[in-house]
Short mmCIF file of C-alpha atoms in Angstrom, two decimals:
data_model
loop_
_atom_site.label_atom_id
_atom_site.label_comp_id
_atom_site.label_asym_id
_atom_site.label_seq_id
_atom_site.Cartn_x
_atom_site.Cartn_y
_atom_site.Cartn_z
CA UNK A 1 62.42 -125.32 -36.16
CA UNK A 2 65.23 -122.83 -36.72
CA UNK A 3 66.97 -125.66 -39.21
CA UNK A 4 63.99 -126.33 -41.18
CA UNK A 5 63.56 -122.69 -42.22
CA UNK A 6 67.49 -121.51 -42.02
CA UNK A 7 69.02 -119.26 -44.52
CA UNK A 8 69.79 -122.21 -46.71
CA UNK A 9 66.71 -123.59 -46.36
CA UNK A 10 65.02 -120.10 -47.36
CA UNK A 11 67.58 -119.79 -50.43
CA UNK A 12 66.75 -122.92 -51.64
CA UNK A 13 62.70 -122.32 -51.30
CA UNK A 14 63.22 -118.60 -52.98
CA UNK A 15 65.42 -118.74 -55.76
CA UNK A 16 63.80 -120.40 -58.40
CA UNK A 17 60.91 -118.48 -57.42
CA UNK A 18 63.69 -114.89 -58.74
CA UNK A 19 67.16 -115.23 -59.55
CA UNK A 20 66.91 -119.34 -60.74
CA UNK A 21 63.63 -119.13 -62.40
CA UNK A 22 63.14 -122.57 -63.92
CA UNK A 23 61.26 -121.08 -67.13
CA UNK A 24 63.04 -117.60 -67.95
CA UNK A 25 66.43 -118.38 -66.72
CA UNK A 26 67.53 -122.24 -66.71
CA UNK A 27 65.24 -122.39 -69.55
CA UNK A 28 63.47 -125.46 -68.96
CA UNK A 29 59.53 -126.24 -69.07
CA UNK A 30 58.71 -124.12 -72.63
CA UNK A 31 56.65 -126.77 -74.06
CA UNK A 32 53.85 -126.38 -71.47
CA UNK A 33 54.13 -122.67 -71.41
CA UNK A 34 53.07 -122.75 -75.10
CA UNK A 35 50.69 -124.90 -75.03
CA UNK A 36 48.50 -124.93 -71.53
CA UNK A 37 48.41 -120.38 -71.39
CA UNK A 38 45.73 -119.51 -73.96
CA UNK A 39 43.60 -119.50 -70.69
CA UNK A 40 44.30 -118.29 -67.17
CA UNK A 41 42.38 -121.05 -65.45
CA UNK A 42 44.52 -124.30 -67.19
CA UNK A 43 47.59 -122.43 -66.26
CA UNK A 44 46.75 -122.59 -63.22
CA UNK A 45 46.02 -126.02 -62.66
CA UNK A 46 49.06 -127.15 -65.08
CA UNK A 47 51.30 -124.92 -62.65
CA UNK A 48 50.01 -125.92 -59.10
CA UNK A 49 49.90 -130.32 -60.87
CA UNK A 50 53.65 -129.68 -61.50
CA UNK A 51 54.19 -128.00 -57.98
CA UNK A 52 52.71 -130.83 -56.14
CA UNK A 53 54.73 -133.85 -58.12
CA UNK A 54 57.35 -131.93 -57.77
CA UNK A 55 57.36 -131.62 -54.42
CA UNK A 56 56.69 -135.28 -53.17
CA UNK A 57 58.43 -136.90 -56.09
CA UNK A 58 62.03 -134.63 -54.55
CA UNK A 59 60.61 -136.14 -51.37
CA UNK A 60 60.49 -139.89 -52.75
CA UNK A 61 63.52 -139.74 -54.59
CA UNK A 62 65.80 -138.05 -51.33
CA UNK A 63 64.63 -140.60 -49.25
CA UNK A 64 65.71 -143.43 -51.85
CA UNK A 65 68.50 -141.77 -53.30
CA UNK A 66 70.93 -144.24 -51.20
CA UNK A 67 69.25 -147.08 -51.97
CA UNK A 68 68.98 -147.00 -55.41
CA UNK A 69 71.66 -148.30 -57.61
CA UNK A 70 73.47 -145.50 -59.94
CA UNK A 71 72.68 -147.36 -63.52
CA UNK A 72 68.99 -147.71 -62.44
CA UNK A 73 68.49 -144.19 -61.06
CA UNK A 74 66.62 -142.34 -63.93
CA UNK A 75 64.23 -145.11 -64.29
CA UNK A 76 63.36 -145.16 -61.03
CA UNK A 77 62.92 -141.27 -60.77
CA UNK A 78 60.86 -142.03 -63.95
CA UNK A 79 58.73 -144.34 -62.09
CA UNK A 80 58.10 -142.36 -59.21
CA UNK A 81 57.41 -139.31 -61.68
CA UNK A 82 54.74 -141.42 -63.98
CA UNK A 83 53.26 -142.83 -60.51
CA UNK A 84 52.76 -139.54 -59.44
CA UNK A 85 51.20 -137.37 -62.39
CA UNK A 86 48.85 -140.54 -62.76
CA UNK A 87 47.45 -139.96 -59.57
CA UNK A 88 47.03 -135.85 -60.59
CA UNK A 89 45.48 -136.91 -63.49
CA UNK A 90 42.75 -138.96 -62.04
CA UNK A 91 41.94 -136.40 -59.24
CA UNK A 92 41.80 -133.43 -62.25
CA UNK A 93 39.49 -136.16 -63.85
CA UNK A 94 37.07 -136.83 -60.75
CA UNK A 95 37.43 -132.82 -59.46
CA UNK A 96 37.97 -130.93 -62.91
CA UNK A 97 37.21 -132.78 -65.39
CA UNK A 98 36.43 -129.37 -67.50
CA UNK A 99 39.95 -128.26 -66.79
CA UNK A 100 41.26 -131.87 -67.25
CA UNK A 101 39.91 -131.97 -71.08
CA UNK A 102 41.49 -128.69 -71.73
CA UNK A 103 44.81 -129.78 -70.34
CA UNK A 104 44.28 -132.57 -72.82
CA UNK A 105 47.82 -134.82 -73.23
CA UNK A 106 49.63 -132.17 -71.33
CA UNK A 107 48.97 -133.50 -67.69
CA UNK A 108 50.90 -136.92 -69.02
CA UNK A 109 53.42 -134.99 -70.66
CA UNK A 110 54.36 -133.93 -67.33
CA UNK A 111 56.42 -137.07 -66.99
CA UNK A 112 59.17 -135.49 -69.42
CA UNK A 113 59.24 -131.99 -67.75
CA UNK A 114 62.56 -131.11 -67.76
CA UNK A 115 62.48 -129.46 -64.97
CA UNK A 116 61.31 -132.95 -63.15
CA UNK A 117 63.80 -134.34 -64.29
CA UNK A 118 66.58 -131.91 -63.57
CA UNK A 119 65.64 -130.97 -60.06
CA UNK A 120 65.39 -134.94 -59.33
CA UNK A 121 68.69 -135.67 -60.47
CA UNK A 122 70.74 -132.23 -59.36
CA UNK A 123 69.11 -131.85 -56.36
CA UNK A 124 67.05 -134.88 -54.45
CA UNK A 125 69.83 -137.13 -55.48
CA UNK A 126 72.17 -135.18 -52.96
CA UNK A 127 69.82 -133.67 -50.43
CA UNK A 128 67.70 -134.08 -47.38
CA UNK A 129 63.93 -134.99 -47.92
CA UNK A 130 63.73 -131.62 -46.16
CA UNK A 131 65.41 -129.09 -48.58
CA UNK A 132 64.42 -131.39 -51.49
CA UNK A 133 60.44 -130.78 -50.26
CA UNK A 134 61.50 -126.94 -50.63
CA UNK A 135 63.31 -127.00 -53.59
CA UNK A 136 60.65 -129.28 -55.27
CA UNK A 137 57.76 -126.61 -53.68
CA UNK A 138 60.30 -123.24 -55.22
CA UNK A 139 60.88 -124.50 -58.65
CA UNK A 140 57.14 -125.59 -58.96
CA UNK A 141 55.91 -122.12 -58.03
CA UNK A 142 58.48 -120.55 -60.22
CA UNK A 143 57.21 -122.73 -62.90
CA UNK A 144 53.37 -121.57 -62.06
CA UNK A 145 54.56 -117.79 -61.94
CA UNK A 146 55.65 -117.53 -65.14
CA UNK A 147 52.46 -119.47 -66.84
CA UNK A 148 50.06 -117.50 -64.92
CA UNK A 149 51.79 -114.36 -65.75
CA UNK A 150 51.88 -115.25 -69.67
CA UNK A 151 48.35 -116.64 -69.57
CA UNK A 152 46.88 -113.59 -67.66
CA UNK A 153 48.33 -111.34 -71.04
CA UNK A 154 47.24 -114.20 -73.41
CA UNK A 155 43.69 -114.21 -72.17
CA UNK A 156 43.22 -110.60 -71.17
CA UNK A 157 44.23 -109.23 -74.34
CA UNK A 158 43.21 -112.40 -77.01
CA UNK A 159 39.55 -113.31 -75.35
CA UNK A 160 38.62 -109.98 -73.08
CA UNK A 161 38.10 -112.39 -69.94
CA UNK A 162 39.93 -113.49 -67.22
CA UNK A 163 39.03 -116.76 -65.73
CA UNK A 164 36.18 -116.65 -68.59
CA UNK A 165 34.99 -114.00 -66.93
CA UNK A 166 34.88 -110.78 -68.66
CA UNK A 167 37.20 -107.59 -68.30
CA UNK A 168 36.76 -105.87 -70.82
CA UNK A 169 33.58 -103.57 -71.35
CA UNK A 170 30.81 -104.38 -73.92
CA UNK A 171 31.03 -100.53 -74.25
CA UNK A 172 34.79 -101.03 -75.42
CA UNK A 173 33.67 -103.58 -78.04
CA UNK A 174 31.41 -100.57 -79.37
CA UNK A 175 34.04 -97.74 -79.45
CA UNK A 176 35.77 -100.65 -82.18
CA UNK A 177 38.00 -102.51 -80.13
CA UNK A 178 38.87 -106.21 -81.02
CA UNK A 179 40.67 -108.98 -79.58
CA UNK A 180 43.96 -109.49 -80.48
CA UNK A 181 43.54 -113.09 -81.69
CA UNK A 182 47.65 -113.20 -82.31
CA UNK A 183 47.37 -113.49 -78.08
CA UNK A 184 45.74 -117.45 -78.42
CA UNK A 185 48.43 -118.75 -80.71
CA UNK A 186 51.45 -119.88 -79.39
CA UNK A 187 54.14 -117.70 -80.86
CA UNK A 188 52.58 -114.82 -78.27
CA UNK A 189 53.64 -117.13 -75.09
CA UNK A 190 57.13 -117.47 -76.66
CA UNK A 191 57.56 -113.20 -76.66
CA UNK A 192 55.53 -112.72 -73.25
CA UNK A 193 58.24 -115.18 -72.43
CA UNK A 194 61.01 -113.03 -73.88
CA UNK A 195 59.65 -109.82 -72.37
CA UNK A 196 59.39 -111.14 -68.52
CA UNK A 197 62.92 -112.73 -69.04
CA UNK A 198 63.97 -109.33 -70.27
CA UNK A 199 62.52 -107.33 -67.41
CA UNK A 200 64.02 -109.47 -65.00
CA UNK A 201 67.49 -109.40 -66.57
CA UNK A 202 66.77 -105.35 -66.32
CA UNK A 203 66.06 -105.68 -62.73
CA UNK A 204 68.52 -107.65 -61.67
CA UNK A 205 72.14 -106.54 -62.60
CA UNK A 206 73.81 -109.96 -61.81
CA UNK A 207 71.20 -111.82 -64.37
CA UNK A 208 72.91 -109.70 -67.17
CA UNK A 209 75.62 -111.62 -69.23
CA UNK A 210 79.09 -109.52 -69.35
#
């Protein structure tokens, strides 16, 4: 049991989820943050989708990485990857079918994630089923953080709700305030973006470029 959760193991698991951010600091999965954080509640779902096929398709790929010949390997981890958000897709369908119409194309653009696609070929190509499970669980989490934390700003400040449920006061509304409807367009993810990849490089000294 000691193994499973070493230091390693617990490096591997935390870092993207910090220091290795997927989004803010290897730069990968943009796209989606644009497009799926006008709302808090289709972040949400987007983030904990990529989480889960992240996490078994590591899995899958570690425990066929030395079976599979090299010149085939991306379309197999292609495979496994399409296989995968197909099966999200119909369960959003059947379960959330609200939440699946708002995700629209998205869910099946999931299949390109770079960050799929980079943690299947750096990573479960040359680990354990084990630490790829972890790494595939840390870098999907990372990924959700940073959505949820742009939609949460996005949807606060551009609809008044959270959730669709609302935050701000009627009485507010009266004293002349108005949503900021710059908040729903896309640019806005792009510089809520900026400024959590900004605090983070302020927080932590080693992040900063000499």
């Amino acid at each position: 049991m000691s193994q499973l959760f070493s230091k390693k193991n617990r490096e591997v698991f935390i870092a993207p989820l910090t220091l290795d951010n997927p989004v803010t600091i290897q730069v990968l999965g943009i796209c989606s943050a644009l497009a799926v954080t006008a709302k808090l509640e289709p972040a949400i779902v987007m983030g904990l989708s990529v989480t889960v096929i992240l996490a078994f398709a590591n899995v899958i790929i570690s425990l066929l990485r030395k079976t599979v010949p090299n010149r085939i390997r991306i379309i197999v981890q292609l495979v496994v990857v399409a296989s995968l958000v197909t099966i999200v897709s119909e369960i959003l369908k059947a379960f959330a079918y609200d939440v699946s119409v708002q995700l629209s194309v998205y869910v099946g653009l999931i299949i390109t994630n770079c960050i799929l696609m980079g943690r299947l070929e750096a990573f479960a190509m040359a680990n354990a089923p084990w630490e790829s499970f972890l790494d595939g669980v840390g870098n999907g989490l990372g990924y959700a953080k940073i959505l949820i934390i742009v939609a949460f700003f996005r949807e606060l400040l551009g609809s008044g709700t959270l959730l669709d449920v609302r935050i701000i006061p009627e009485v507010v509304y009266e004293w002349g305030y108005i949503n900021n409807g710059l908040m729903v367009m896309p640019p806005m993810a792009l510089i809520i973006c900026a400024c959590v990849i900004w605090y983070e490089r302020s927080k932590h000294k080693e992040l900063q470029e000499k």
